[in-house]
Coordinates of C-alpha atoms in Angstrom, one line a residue:
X1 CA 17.6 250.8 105.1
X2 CA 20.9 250.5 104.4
X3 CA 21.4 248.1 107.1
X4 CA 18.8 246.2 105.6
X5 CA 20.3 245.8 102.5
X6 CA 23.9 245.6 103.4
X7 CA 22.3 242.3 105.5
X8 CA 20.6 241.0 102.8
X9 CA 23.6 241.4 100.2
X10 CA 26.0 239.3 102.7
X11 CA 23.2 236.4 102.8
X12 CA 23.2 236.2 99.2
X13 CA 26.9 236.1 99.0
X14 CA 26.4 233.2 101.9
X15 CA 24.2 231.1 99.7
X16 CA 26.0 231.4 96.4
X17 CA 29.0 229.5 98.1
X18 CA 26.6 227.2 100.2
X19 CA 28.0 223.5 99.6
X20 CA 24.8 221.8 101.2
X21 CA 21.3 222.2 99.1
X22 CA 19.8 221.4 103.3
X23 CA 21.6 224.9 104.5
X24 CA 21.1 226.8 101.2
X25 CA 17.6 226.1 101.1
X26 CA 17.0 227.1 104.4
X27 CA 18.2 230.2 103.7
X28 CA 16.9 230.7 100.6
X29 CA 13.5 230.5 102.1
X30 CA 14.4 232.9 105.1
X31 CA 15.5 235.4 102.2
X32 CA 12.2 235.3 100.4
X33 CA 10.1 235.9 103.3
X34 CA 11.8 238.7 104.4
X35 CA 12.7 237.1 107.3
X36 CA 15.4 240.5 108.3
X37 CA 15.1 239.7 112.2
X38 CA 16.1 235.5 111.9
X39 CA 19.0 236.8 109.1
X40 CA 20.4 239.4 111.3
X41 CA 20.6 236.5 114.1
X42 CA 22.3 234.3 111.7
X43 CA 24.9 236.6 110.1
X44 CA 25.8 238.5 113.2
X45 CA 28.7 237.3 113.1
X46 CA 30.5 234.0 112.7
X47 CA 30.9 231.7 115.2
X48 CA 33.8 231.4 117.0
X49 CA 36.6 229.0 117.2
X50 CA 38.4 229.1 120.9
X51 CA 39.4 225.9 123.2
X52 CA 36.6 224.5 122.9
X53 CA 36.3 224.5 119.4
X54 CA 33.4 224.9 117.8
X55 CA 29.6 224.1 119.3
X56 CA 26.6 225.4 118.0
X57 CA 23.1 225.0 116.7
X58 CA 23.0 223.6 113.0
X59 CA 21.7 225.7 110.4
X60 CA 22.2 228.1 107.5
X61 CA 24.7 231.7 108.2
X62 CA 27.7 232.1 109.4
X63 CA 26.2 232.0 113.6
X64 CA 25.1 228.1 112.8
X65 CA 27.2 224.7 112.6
X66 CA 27.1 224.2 109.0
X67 CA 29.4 222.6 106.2
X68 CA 30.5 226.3 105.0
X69 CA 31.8 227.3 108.5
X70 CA 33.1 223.7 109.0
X71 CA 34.9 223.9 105.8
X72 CA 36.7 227.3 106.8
X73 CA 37.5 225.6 109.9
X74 CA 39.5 222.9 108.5
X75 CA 41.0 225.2 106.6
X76 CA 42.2 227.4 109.1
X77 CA 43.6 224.5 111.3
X78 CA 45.2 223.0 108.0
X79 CA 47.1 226.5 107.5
X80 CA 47.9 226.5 111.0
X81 CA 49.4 222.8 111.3
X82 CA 51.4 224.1 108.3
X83 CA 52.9 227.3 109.4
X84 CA 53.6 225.0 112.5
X85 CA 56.0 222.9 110.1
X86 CA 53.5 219.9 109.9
X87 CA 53.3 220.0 105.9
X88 CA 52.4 216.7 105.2
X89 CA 51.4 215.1 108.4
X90 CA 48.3 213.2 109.2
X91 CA 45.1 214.7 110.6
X92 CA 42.8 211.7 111.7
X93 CA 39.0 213.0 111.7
X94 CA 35.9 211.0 113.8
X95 CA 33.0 211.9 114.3
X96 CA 29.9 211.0 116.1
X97 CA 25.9 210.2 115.2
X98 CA 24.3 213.5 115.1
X99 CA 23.4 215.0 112.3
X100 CA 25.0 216.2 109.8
X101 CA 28.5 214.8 111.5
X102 CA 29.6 212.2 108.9
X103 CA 29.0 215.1 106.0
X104 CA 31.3 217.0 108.3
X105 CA 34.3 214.5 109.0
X106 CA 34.6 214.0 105.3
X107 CA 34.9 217.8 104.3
X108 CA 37.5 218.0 107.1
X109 CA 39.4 215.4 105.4
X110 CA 38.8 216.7 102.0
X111 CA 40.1 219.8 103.0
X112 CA 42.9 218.3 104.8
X113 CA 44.1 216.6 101.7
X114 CA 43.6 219.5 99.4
X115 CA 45.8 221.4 102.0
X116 CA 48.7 219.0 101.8
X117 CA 48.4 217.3 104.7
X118 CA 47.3 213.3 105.1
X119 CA 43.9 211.9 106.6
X120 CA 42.2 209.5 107.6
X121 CA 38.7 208.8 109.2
X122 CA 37.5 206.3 111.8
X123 CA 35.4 203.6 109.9
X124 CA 31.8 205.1 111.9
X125 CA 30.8 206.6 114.5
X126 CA 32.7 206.0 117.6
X127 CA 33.5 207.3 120.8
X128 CA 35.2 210.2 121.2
X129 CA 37.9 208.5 123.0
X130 CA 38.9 206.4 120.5
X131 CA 39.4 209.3 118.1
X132 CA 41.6 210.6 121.1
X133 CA 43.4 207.4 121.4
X134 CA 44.0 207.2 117.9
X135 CA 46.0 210.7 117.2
X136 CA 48.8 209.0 119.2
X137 CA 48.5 205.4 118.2
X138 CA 49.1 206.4 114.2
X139 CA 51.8 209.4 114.6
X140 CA 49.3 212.2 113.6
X141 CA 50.4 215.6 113.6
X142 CA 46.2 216.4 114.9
X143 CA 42.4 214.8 115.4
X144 CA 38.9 216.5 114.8
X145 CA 36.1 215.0 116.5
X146 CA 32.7 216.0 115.4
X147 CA 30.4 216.0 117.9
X148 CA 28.5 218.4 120.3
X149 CA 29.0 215.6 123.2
X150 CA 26.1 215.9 125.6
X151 CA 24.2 219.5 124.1
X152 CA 20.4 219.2 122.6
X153 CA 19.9 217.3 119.2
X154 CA 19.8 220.9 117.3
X155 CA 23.4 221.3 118.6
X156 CA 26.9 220.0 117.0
X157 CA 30.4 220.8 117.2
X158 CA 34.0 220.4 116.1
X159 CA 36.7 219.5 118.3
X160 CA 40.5 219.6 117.8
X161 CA 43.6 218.0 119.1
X162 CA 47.0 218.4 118.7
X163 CA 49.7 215.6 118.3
X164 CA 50.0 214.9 121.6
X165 CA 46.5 213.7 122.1
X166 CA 45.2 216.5 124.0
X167 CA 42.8 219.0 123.5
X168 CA 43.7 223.0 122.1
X169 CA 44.6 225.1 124.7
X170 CA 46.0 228.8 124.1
X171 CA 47.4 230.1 121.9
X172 CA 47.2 227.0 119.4
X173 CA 43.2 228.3 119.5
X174 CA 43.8 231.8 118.8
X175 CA 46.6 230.9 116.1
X176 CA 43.8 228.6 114.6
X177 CA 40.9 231.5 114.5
X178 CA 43.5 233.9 113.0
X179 CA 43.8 231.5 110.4
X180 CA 40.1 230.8 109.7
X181 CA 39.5 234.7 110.0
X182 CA 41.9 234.4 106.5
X183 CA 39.4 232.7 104.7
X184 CA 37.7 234.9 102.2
X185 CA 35.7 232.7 100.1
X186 CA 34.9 228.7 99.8
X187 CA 36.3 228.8 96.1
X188 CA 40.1 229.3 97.9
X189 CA 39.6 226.4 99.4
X190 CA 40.5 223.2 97.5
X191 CA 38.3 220.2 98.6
X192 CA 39.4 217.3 96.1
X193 CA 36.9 214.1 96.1
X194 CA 39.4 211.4 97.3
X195 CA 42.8 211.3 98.6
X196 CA 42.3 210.6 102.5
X197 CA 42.2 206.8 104.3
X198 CA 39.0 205.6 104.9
X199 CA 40.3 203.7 108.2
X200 CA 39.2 200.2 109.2
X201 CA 38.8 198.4 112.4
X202 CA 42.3 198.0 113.0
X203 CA 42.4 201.3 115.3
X204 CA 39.2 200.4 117.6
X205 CA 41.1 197.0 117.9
X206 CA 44.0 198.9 118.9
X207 CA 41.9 200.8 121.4
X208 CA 40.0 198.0 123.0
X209 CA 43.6 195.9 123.3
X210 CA 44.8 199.2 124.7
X211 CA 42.4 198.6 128.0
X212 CA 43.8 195.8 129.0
X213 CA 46.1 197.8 131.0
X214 CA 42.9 199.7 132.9
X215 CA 42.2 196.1 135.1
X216 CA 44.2 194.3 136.9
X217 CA 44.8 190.6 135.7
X218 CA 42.8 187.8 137.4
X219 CA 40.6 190.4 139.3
X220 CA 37.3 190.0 139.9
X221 CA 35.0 190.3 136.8
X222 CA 31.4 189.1 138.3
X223 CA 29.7 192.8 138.6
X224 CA 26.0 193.1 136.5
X225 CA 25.2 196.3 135.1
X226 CA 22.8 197.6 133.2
X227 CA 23.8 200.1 130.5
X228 CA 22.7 202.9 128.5
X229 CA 24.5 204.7 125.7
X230 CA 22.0 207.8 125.9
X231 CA 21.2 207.3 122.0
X232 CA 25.1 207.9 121.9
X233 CA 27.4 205.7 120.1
X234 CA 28.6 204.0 123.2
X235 CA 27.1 200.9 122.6
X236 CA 28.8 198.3 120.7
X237 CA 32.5 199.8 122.1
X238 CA 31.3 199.1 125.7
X239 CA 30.1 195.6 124.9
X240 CA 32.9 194.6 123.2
X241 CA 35.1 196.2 126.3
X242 CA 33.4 194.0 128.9
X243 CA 33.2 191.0 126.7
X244 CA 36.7 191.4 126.2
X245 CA 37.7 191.7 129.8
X246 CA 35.2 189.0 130.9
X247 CA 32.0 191.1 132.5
X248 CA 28.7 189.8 132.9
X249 CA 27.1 191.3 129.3
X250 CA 25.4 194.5 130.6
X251 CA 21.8 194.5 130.0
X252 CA 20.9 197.2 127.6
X253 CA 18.6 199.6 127.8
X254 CA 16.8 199.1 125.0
X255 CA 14.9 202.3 123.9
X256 CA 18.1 203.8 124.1
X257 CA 20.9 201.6 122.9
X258 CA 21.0 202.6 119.2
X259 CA 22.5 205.9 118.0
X260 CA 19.8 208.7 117.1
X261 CA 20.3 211.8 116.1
X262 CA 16.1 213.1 117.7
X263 CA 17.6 211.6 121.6
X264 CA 13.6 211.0 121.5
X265 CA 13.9 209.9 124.5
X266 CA 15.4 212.9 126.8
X267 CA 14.9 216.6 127.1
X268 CA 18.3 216.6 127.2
X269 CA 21.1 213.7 126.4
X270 CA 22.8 214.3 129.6
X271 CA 23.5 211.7 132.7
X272 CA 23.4 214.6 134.9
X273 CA 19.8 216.0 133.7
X274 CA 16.5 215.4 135.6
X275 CA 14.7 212.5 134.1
X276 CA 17.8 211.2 131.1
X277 CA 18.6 208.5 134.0
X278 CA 14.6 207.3 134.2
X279 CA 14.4 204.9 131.8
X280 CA 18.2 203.1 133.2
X281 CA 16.3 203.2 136.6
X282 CA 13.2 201.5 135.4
X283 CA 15.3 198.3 133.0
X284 CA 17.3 198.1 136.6
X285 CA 13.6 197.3 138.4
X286 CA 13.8 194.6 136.1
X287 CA 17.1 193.3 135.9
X288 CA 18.1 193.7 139.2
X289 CA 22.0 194.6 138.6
X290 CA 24.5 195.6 141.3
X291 CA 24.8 198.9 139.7
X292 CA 24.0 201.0 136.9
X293 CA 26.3 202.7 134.3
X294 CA 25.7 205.5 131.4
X295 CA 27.6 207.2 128.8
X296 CA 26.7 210.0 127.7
X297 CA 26.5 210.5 123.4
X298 CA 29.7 210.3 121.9
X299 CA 30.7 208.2 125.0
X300 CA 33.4 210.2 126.8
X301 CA 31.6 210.5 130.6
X302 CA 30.4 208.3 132.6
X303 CA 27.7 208.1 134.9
X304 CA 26.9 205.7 137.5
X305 CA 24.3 204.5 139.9
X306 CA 23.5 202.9 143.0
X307 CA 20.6 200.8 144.5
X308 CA 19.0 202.6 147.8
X309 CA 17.9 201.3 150.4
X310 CA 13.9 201.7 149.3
X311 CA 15.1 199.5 146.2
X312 CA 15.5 202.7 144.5
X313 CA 18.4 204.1 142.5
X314 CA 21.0 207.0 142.9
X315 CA 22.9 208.7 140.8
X316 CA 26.3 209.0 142.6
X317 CA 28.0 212.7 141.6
X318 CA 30.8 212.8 139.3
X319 CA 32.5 214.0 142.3
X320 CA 31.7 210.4 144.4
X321 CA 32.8 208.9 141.2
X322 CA 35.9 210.3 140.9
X323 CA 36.8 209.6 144.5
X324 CA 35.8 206.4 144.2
X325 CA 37.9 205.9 141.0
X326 CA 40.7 207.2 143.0
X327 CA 40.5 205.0 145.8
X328 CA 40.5 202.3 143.4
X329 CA 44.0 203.4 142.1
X330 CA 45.4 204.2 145.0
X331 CA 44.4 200.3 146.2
X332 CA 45.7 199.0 143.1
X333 CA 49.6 201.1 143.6
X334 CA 49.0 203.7 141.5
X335 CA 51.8 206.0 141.3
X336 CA 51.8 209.9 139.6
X337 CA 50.2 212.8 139.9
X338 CA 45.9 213.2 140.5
X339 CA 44.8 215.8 139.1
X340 CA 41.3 217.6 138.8
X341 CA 39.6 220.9 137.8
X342 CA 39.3 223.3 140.4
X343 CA 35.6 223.2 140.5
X344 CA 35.6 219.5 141.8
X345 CA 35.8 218.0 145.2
X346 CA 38.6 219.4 147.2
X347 CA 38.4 215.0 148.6
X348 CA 40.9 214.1 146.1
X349 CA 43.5 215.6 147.3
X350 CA 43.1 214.7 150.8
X351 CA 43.1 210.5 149.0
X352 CA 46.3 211.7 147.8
X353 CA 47.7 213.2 151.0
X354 CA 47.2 209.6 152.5
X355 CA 48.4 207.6 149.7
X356 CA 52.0 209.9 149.1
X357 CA 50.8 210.5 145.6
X358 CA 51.1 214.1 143.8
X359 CA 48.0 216.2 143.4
X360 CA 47.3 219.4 141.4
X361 CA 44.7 221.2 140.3
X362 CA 43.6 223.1 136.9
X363 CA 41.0 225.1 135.1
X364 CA 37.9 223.6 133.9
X365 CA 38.4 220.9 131.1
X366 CA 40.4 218.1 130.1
X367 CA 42.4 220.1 128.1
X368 CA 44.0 221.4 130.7
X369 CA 44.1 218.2 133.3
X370 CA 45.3 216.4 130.5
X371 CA 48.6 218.5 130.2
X372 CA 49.7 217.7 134.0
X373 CA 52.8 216.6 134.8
X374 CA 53.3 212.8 135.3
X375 CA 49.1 212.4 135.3
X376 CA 48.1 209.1 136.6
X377 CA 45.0 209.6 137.2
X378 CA 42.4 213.2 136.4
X379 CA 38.8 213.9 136.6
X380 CA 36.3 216.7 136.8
X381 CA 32.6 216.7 138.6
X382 CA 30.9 216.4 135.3
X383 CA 31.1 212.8 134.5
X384 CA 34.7 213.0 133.4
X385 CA 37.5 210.5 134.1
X386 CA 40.9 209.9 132.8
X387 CA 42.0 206.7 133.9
X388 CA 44.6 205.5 131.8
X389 CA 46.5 208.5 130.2
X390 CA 49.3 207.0 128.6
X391 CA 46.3 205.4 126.5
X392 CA 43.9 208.0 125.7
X393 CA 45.0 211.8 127.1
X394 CA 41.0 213.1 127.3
X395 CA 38.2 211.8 129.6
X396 CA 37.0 208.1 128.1
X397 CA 33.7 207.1 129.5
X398 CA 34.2 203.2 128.5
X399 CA 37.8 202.6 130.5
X400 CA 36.3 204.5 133.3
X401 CA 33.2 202.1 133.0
X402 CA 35.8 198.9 133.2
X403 CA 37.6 200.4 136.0
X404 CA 34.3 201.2 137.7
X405 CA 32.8 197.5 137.0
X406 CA 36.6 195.7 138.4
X407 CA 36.0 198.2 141.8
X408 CA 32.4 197.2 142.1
X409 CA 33.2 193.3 141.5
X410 CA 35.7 193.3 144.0
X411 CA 33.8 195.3 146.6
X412 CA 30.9 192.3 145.6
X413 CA 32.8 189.5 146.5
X414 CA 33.7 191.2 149.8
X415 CA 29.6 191.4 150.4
X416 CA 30.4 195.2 150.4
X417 CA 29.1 197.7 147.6
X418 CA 30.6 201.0 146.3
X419 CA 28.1 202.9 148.7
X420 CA 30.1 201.5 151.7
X421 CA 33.7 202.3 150.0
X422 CA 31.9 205.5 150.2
X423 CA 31.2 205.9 153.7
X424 CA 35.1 204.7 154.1
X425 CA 36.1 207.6 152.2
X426 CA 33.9 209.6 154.4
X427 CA 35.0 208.6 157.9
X428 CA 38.8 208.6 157.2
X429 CA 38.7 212.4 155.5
X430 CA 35.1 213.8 156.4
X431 CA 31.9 214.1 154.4
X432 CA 32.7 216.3 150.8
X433 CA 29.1 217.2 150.4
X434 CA 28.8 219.1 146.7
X435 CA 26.2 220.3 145.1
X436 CA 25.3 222.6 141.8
X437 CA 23.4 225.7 140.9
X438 CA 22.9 225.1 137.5
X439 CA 20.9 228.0 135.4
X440 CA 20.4 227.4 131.6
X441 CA 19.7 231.0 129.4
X442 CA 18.0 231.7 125.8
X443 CA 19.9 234.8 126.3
X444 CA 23.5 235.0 127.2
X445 CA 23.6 238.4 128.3
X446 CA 21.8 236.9 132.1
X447 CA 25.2 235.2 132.6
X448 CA 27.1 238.4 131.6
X449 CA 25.2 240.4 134.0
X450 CA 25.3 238.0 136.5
X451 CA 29.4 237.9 136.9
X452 CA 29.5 242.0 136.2
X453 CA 26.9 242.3 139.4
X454 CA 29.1 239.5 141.2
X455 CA 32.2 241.5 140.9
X456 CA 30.7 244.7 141.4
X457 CA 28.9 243.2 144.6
X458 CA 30.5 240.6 145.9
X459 CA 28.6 238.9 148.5
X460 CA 29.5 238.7 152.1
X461 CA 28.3 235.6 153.8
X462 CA 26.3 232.8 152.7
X463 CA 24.0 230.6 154.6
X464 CA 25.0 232.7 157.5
X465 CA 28.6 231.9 157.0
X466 CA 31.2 234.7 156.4
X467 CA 33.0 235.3 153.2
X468 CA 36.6 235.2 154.4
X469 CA 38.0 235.3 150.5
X470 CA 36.7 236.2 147.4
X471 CA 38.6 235.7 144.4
X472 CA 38.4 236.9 140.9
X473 CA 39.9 234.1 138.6
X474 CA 39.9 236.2 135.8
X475 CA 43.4 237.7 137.0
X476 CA 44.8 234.4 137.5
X477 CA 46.0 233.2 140.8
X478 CA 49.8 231.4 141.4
X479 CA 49.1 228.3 140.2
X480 CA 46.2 229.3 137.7
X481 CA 45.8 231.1 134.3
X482 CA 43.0 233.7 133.9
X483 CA 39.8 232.6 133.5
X484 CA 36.3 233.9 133.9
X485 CA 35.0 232.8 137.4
X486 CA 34.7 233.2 140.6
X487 CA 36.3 231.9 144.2
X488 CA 34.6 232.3 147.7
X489 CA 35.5 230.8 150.3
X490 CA 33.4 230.9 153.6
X491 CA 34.5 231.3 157.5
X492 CA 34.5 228.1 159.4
X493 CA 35.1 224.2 160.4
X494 CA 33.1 222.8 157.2
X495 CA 35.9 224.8 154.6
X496 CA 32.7 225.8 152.5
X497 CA 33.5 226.9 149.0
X498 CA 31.4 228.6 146.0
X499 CA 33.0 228.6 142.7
X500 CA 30.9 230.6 139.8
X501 CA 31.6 230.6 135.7
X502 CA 30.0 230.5 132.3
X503 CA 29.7 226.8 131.2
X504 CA 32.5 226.9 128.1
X505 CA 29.9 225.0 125.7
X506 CA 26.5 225.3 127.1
X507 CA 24.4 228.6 127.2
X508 CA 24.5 228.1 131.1
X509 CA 25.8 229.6 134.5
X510 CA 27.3 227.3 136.6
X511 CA 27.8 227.7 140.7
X512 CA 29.8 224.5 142.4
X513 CA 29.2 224.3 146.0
X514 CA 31.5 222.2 148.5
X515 CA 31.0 221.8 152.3
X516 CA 32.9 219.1 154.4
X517 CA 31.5 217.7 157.5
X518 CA 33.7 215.6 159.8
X519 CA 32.9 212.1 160.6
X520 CA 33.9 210.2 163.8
X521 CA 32.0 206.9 163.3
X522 CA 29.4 205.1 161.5
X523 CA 26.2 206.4 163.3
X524 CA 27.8 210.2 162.2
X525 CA 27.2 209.5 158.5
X526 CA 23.7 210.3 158.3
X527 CA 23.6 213.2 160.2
X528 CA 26.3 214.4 158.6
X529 CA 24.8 214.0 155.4
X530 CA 21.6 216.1 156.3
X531 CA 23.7 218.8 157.7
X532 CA 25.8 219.2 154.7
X533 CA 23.0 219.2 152.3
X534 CA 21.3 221.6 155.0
X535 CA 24.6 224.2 154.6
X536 CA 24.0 223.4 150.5
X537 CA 20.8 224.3 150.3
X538 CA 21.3 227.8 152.1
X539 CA 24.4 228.5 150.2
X540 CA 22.6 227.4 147.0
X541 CA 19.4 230.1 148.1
X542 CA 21.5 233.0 149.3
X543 CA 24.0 232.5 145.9
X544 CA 20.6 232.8 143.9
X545 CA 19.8 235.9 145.3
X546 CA 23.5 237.1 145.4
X547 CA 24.0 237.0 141.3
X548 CA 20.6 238.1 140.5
X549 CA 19.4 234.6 138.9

């Protein structure tokens, strides 16, 4: 009983300082009916800030996205840019179409101001990248991006940057919760009316002039797409981008080319989902364009497809993306270091081998590619490419789409298609054949059982290929920091490889799978490709039964 009540006392306490009459009636409501199993859910806890940010479902108590743990949020990264000596400096805020985003952005910069520091917010709803591009382009000292990216409509999130246009990493994320845990009470926090810069177009200007140095001049330009933004806000950036640069004007998929909140048209507003890509696939029966390209919501991945030879389409894997992309560079004299997340395809690195060009790897997530060394070039399997870093340091799904459009409209005029570059890339350093054992929960304790039973019985062979090492990332390696996954690499010539970890902003165990099959000549491709997705599929079965899910 006294559980109960001590529940029901902090709920109270929750919505007497509830900014938004949505959220407090909400729970209002849940506290007249009683509702003790939904509040203890809520106020469990509070949700928690890390390198990621914050991502969660919207919705009253202190476990939902909401403008009272949004505000505490700003106000822990305001006390932390302080202490940091950054008294005064300017926090530029975007944000993207979900809901309640733009009531977010502007308590960030209300909070902001009251804080001491400057802000200023993008115009609309933009791309993520262009919030990214922007923290460097005006001097700011940090950048928030509102948006939950690619998650289900329910979802949003809060994403932070530093001044040098990169995401948080440790221990800026840990100094930031400590300073959010500080918090006491919404009345601390002083949130005046006005005071921040309500910015115009001069910054997406500055962006879209920015990607003129993506393409090379007087390349080809004669490539037709046809586009989707996923409901996103990708849309009228993209256009603009190719009209710019002198593209044929993508045709748009229309039941999906204006921003919406309900993504009424997907089960989830992800490129790499079964069934998101349908609707791109049937406006290209129509249109009949050379390829097709996607971004996914706020316009930071991209995703692209091919015609097959049944006058279907393909989706090509981030991974065939990203080598193609790199290819591309490489033909165009790209110098620096490549970089990628360890879970992608070990192929880059063997493109930089032959080109003399510097390749490392990192953990999962731009925040961690984006800090490399002399980066030229970075990408990870899951739609995400960096191609120009000096311009944006984050993956931007719109300079990727350029770069991707100049490399399809060259290979064009050669009669040739990005399907063949492929098969290049597949007889000069073997066949990278990945694949993904992707398992979504309602209860996050499956993917905590599923490592504890991985470590405590660590398989040893798969698809009836020995286990020759098995690493447990969580102690770090050499060249890696700790973090939670898993490493196995199998005996023999195809250098198969299992890599295992919790999805950092999705309720979701993820298992990367790489074979490589070597390729002599043409006639091997096909074969090749049947016995690598052969090897796949037995990994993918034996890993199932391995980790219990």
């Amino acid at each position: 009983m006294q559980e109960q009540d001590d529940l029901i006392t902090r709920a109270q306490a929750w919505l007497a300082e509830d900014p938004d009459p949505e959220t407090a009636a909400e729970l209002r409501a849940l506290l007249e009916a009683g509702d003790t199993a939904e509040l203890a859910d809520r106020f469990s806890g509070m949700l928690q800030f890390g390198t990621a940010g914050l991502r969660g479902e919207l919705g009253a108590g202190p476990m939902r996205m909401n403008r009272n743990v949004v505000i505490r949020a700003a106000a822990g990264l305001a006390a932390y840019l302080k202490a940091q000596g950054h008294d005064g400096g300017l926090v530029v805020v975007g944000y993207d179409a979900r809901y309640k985003s733009a009531d977010f952005a502007r308590d960030t910069a209300a909070v902001m101001v009251g804080a001491g520091l400057r802000a200023a917010v993008l115009p609309r709803p933009l791309p993520t990248p262009v919030l990214a591009f922007a923290i460097r382009h005006l001097g700011a000292v940090a950048g928030v991006e509102v948006t939950a990216s690619h998650n289900p409509p329910r979802d949003n999130g809060y994403k932070v940057y530093l001044g040098d246009g990169s995401q948080i990493v440790s221990p800026a994320d840990t100094g930031i919760a400590a300073e959010i845990d500080a918090v006491v009470a919404l009345a601390d926090v002083p949130r005046p009316e006005s005071g921040w810069e309500d910015l115009g177009d001069e910054v997406l200007e500055a962006y879209l002039a920015r990607t003129d140095e993506v393409l090379t001049p007087g390349s080809p330009r004669g490539v037709r797409t046809v586009y989707t933004a996923m409901h996103g806000v990708g849309k009228d950036v993209v256009l603009a981008a190719f009209a710019r640069h002198g593209f044929p004007t993508p045709v748009l998929v229309a039941e999906q080319a204006e921003p919406d909140p309900a993504f009424p048209t997907v089960a989830f507003p992800n490129p790499e989902e079964p069934g998101a890509m349908d609707l791109s696939f049937a406006t290209a029966a129509e249109a009949n364009p050379d390829i097709v390209i996607a971004n996914d919501p706020d316009a930071d991945r991209l995703a692209v497809a091919v015609p097959t030879d049944d006058a279907g389409w393909r989706m090509l894997r981030g991974d065939e993306v990203g080598a193609l992309l790199a290819a591309h560079l490489v033909h165009k004299g790209a110098r620096g270091v490549f970089a990628e997340s360890i879970v992608s395809s070990s192929l880059l690195g063997r493109i930089a081998e032959a080109a003399g060009v510097g390749h490392e790897e990192t953990l999962t997530g731009f925040k961690w590619i984006a800090r490399v060394e002399g980066l030229r070039y970075g990408y990870e399997e899951a739609l995400g490419y960096c191609v120009d870093p000096e311009g944006v340091r984050d993956k931007d799904g719109v300079t990727a789409a350029l770069l991707v459009a100049e490399l399809a409209s060259e290979l064009k005029e050669q009669g040739r298609t990005l399907s063949d570059l492929l098969d290049d890339l597949a007889m000069a350093h073997g066949l990278h054949a990945t694949d993904q054992l992707s398992v979504r929960v309602s209860d996050l304790s499956v993917i905590a059982s599923a490592m504890a039973r991985l470590r405590a019985e660590p398989p040893t062979s798969l698809a009836g290929l020995r286990v020759v090492t098995a690493e447990d990332l969580s102690r770090g390696t050499e060249s890696l920091p700790p973090t939670d996954g898993l490493r196995y690499h199998l005996d023999g010539d195809h250098k198969a490889r299992v890599i295992v970890r919790p999805s950092g902003t999705e309720p979701k165990l993820k298992c990367y799978l790489e074979v490589v099959v070597p390729v002599a000549e043409a006639s091997d491709l096909a074969p090749a490709r049947a016995r690598g997705q052969e090897i796949l599929d037995a990994i993918k079965k034996d890993f199932s039964v391995a980790a219990g899910i």
